[in-house]
mmCIF file of C-alpha atoms in Angstrom:
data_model
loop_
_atom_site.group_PDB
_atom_site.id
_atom_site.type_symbol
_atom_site.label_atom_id
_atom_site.label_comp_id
_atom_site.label_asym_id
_atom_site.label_seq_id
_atom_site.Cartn_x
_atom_site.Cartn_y
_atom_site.Cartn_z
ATOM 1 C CA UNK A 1394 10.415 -2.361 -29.074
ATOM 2 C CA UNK A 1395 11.767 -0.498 -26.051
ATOM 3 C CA UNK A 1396 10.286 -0.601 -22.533
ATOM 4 C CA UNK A 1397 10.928 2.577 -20.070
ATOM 5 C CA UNK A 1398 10.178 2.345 -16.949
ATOM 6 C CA UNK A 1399 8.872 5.200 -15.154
ATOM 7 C CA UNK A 1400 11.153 5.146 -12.015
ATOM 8 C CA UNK A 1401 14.678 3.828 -11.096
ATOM 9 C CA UNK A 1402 13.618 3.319 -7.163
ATOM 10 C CA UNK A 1403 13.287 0.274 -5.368
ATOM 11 C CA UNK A 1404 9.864 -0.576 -7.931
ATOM 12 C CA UNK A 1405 11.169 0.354 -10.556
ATOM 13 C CA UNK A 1406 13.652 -1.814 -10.383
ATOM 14 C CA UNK A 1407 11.740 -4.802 -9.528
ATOM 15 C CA UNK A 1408 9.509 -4.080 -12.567
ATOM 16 C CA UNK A 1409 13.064 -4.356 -14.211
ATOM 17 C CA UNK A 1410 13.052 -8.199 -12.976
ATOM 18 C CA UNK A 1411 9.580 -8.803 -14.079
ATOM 19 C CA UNK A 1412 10.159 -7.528 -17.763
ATOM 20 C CA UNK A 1413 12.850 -9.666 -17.367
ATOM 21 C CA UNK A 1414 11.088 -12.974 -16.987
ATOM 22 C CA UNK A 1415 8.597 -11.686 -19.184
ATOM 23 C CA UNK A 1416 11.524 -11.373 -21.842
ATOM 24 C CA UNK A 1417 12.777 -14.559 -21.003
ATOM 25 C CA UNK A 1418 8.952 -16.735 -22.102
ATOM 26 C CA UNK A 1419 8.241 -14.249 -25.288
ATOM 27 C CA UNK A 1420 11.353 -11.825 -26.083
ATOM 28 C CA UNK A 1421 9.012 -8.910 -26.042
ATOM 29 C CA UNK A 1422 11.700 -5.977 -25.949
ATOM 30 C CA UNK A 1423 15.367 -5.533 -27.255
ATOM 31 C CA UNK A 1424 16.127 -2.959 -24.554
ATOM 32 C CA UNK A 1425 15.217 -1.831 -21.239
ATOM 33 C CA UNK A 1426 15.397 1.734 -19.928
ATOM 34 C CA UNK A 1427 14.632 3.722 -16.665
ATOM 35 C CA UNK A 1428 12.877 7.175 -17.197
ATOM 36 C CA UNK A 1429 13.627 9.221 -13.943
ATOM 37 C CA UNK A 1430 13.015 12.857 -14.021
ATOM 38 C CA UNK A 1431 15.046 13.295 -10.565
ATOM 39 C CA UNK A 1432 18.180 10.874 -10.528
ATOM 40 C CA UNK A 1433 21.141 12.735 -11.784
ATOM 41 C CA UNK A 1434 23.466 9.125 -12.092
ATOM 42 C CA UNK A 1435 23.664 7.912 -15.478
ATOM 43 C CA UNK A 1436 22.654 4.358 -14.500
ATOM 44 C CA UNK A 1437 21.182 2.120 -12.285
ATOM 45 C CA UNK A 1438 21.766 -1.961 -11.873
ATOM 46 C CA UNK A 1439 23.821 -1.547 -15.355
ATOM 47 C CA UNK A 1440 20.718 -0.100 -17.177
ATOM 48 C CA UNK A 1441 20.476 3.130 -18.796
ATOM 49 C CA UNK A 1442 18.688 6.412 -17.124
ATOM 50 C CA UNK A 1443 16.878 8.971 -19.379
ATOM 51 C CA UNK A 1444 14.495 11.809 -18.506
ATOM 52 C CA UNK A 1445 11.487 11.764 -20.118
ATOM 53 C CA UNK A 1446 12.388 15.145 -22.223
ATOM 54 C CA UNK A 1447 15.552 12.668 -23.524
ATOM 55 C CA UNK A 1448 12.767 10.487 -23.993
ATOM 56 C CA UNK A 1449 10.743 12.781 -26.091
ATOM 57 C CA UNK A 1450 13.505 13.434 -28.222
ATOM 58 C CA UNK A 1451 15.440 10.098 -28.645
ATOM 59 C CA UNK A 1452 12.350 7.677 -29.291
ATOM 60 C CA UNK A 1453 9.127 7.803 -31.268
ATOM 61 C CA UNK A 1454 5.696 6.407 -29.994
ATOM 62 C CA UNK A 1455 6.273 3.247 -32.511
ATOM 63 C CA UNK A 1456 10.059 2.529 -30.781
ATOM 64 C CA UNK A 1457 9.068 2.692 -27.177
ATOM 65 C CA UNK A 1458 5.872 1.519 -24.421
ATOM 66 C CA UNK A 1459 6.359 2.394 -20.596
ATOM 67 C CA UNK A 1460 5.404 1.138 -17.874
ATOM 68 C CA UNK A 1461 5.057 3.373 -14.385
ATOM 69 C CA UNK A 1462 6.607 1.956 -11.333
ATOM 70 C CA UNK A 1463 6.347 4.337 -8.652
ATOM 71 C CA UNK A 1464 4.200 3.107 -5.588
ATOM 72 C CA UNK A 1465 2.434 6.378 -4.758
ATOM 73 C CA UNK A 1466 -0.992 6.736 -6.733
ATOM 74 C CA UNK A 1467 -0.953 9.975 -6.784
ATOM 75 C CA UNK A 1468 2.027 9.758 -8.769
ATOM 76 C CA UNK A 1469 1.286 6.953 -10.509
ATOM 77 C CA UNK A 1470 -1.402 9.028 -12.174
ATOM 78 C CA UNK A 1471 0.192 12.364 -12.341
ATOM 79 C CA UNK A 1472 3.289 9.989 -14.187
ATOM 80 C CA UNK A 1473 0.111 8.614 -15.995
ATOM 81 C CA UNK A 1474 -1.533 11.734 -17.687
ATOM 82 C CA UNK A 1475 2.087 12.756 -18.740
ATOM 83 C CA UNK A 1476 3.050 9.702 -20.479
ATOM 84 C CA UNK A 1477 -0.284 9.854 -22.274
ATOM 85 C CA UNK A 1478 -0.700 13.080 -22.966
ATOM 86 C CA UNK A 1479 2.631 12.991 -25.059
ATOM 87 C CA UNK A 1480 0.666 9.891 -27.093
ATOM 88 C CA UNK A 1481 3.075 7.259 -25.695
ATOM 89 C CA UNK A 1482 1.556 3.860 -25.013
ATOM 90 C CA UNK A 1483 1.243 2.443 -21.570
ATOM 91 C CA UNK A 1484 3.160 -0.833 -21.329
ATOM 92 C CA UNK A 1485 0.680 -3.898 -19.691
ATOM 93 C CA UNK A 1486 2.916 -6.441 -17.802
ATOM 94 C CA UNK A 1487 1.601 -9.799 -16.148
ATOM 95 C CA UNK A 1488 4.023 -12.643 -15.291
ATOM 96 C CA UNK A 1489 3.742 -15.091 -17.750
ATOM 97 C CA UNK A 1490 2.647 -17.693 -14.496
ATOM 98 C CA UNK A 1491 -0.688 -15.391 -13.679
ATOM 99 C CA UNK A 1492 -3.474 -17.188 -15.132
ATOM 100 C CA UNK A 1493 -6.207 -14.463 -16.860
ATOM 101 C CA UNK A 1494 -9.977 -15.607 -17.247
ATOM 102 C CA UNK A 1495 -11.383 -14.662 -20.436
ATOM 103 C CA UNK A 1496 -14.131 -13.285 -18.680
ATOM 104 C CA UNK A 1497 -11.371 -10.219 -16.874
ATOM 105 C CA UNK A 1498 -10.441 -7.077 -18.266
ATOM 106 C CA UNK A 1499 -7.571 -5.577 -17.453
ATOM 107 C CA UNK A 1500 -6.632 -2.287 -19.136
ATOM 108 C CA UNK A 1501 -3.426 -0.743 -20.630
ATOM 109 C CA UNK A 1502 -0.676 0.067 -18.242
ATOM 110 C CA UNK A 1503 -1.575 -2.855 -15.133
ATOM 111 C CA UNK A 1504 0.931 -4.749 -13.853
ATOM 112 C CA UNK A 1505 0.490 -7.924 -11.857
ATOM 113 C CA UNK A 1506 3.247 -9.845 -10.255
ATOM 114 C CA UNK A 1507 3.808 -12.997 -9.502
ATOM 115 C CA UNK A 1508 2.172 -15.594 -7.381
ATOM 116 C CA UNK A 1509 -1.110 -13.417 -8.340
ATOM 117 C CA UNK A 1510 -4.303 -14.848 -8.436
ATOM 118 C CA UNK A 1511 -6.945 -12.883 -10.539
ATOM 119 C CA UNK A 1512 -10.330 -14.426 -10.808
ATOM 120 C CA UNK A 1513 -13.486 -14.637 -12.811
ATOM 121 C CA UNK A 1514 -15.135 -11.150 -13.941
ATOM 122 C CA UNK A 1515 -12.358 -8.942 -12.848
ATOM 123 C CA UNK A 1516 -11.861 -5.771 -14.035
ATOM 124 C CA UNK A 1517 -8.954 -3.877 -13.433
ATOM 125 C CA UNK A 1518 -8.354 -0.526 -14.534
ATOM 126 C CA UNK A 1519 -5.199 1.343 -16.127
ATOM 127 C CA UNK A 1520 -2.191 1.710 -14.647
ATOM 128 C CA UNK A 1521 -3.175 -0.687 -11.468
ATOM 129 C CA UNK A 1522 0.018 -1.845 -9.549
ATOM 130 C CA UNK A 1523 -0.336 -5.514 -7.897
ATOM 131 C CA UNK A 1524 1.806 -7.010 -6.080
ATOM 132 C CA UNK A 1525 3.124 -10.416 -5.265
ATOM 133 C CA UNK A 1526 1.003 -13.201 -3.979
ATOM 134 C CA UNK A 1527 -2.467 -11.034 -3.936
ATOM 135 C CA UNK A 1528 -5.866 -12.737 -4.716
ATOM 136 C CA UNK A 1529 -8.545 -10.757 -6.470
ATOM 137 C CA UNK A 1530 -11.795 -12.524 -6.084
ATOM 138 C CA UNK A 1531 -14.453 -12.892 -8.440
ATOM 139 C CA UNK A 1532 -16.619 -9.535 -9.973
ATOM 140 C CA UNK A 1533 -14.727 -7.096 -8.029
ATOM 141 C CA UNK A 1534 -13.058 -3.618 -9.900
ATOM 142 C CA UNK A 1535 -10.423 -2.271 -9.060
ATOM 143 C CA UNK A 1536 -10.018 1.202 -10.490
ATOM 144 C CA UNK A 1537 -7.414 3.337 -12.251
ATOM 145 C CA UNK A 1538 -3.738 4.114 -10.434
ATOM 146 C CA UNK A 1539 -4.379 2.100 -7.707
ATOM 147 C CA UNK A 1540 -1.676 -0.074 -5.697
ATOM 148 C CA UNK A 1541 -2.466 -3.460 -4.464
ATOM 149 C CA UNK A 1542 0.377 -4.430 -1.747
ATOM 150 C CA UNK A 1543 1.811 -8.011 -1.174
ATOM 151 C CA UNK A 1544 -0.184 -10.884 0.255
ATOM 152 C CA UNK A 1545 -3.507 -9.116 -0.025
ATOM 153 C CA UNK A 1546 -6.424 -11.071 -0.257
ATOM 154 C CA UNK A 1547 -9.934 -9.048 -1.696
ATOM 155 C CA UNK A 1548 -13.136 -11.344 -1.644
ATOM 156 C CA UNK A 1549 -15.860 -11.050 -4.199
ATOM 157 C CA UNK A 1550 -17.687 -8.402 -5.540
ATOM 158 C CA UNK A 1551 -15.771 -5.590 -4.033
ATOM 159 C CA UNK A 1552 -15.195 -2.585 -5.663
ATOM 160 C CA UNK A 1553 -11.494 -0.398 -4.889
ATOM 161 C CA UNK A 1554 -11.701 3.299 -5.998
ATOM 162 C CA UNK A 1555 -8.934 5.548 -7.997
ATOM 163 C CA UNK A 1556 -5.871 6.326 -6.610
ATOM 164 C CA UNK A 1557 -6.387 4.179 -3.519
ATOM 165 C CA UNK A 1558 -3.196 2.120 -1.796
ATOM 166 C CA UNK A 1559 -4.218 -1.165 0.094
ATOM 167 C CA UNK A 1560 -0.775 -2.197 2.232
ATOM 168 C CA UNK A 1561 0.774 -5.628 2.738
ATOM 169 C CA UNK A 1562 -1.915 -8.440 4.118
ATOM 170 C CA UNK A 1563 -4.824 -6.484 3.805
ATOM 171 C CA UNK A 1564 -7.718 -8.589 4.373
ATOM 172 C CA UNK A 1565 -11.401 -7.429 2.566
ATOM 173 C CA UNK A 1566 -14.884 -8.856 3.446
ATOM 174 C CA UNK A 1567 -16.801 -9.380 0.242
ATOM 175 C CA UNK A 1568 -18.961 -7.014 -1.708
ATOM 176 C CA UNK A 1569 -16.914 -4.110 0.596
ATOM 177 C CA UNK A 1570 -16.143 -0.946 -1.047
ATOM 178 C CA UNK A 1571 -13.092 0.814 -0.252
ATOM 179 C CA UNK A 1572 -13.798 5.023 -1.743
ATOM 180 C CA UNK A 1573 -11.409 7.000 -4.577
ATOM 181 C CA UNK A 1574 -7.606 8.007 -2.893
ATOM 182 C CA UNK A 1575 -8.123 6.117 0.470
ATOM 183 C CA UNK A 1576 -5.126 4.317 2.158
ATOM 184 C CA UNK A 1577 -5.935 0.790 3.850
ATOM 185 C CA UNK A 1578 -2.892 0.051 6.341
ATOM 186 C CA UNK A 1579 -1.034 -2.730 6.800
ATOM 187 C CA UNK A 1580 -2.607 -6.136 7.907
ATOM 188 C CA UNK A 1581 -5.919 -4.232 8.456
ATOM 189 C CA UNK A 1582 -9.428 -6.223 8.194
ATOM 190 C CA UNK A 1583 -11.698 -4.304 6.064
ATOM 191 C CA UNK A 1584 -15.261 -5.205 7.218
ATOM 192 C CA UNK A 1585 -17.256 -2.499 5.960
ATOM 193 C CA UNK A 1586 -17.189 0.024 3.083
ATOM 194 C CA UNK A 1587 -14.601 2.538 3.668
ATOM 195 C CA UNK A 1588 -15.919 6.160 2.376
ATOM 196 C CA UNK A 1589 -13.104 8.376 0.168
ATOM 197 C CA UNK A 1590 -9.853 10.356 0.254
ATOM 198 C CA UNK A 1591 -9.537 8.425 4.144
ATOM 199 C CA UNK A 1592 -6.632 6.591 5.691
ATOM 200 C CA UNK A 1593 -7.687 3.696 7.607
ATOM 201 C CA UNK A 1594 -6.642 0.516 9.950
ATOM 202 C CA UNK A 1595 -7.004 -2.033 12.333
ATOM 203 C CA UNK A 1596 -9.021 -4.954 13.261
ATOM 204 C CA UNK A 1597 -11.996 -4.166 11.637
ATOM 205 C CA UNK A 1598 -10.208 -1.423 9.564
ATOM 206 C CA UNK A 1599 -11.738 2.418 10.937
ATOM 207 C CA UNK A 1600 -11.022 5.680 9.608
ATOM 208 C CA UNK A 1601 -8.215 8.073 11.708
ATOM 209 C CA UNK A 1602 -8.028 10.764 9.681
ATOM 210 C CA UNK A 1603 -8.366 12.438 6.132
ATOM 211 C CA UNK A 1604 -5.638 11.753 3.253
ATOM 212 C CA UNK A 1605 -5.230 15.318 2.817
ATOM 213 C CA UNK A 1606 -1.856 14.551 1.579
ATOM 214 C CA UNK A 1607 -2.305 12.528 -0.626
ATOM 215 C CA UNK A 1608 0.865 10.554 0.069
ATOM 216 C CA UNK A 1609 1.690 7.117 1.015
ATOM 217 C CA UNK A 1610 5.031 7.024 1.834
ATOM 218 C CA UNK A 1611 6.082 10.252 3.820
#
């Protein structure tokens, strides 16, 4: 089995590291690939670059599962809907030192990182990104394309829409919803539920403004 991964940036190739040690504990894939629709160099960090057209043509959906690594969710799903709508498989990586209840679900396409603490009666959704050193408390979802940052900490019972981006040291009060394509900034305190397609911050988190963008990273 190959894994491609959907995006030679900065992500991308951390997700490279991760496979890595994933490799390393249980040998999963003979070769790794980046798929990058954009990057015109041949290679990155000594590993190959395809497009996903030379994808299309040079492996079958038996030979190859990818995994997105792009940090926008937006993207993430756009990258998503493409990947599946071609009938390849969505590759689901978790560091073999994360610890997954029985009682979680966690569907195709997730990745969670290291130092990552998942808890009882999670249930994350596909393609969810999650950083290092992030604690997901008991009975809370967290829903399709979404990114997680590092060091973020999410109490029980709380509920994180689609497409939403929660930045490094987020802090969220339990049973707290956070709505579908909303951006939490960094080190904000998220008190109360935070309504949809929003960007907000501070100390407790407030909304500034719409995310009529739709974009993260700008």
């Amino acid at each position: 089995m190959i894994l491609g991964i959907y995006g030679s940036g900065g992500l991308g190739r951390e997700v490279v590291e991760l496979a890595k040690q994933i490799n390393a504990v249980s040998s999963r894939w003979e070769n790794i690939i980046f798929i990058d629709d954009y990057v015109t160099e041949p290679s990155k960090n000594g590993i190959k670059i395809l497009t996903f057209s030379e994808i299309i043509n040079s492996y079958s959906k038996e030979e190859i599962e990818i995994s997105i690594a792009v940090g926008e969710p937006e993207i993430r799903k756009t990258l998503y809907e493409k990947v599946t709508n071609e009938g390849y498989n969505l590759a689901t990586l978790i560091h073999p030192q994360i610890y997954i209840p029985e009682s979680a679900e966690i569907l195709p396409g997730s990745t969670i990182n290291i130092y990552s603490s998942i808890s009882c009666n999670v249930k994350i959704g596909a393609n969810v990104y999650i950083q290092p050193h992030t604690l997901i408390g008991h009975d809370c979802t967290i829903e399709d394309h979404s990114v997680i940052s590092p060091s973020v900490a999410v109490a029980g019972n709380c509920f994180i829409g689609k497409c939403s981006y929660v930045g490094m040291g987020v802090q969220v009060k339990e049973k707290t919803k956070i709505g579908a394509s909303s951006i939490i900034g960094m080190g904000s305190v998220v008190l109360n539920d935070i309504p949809e397609n929003v960007i907000a911050l501070g100390n407790p988190a407030r909304v500034i403004r719409r995310n009529e963008e739709k974009r993260v990273f700008k």
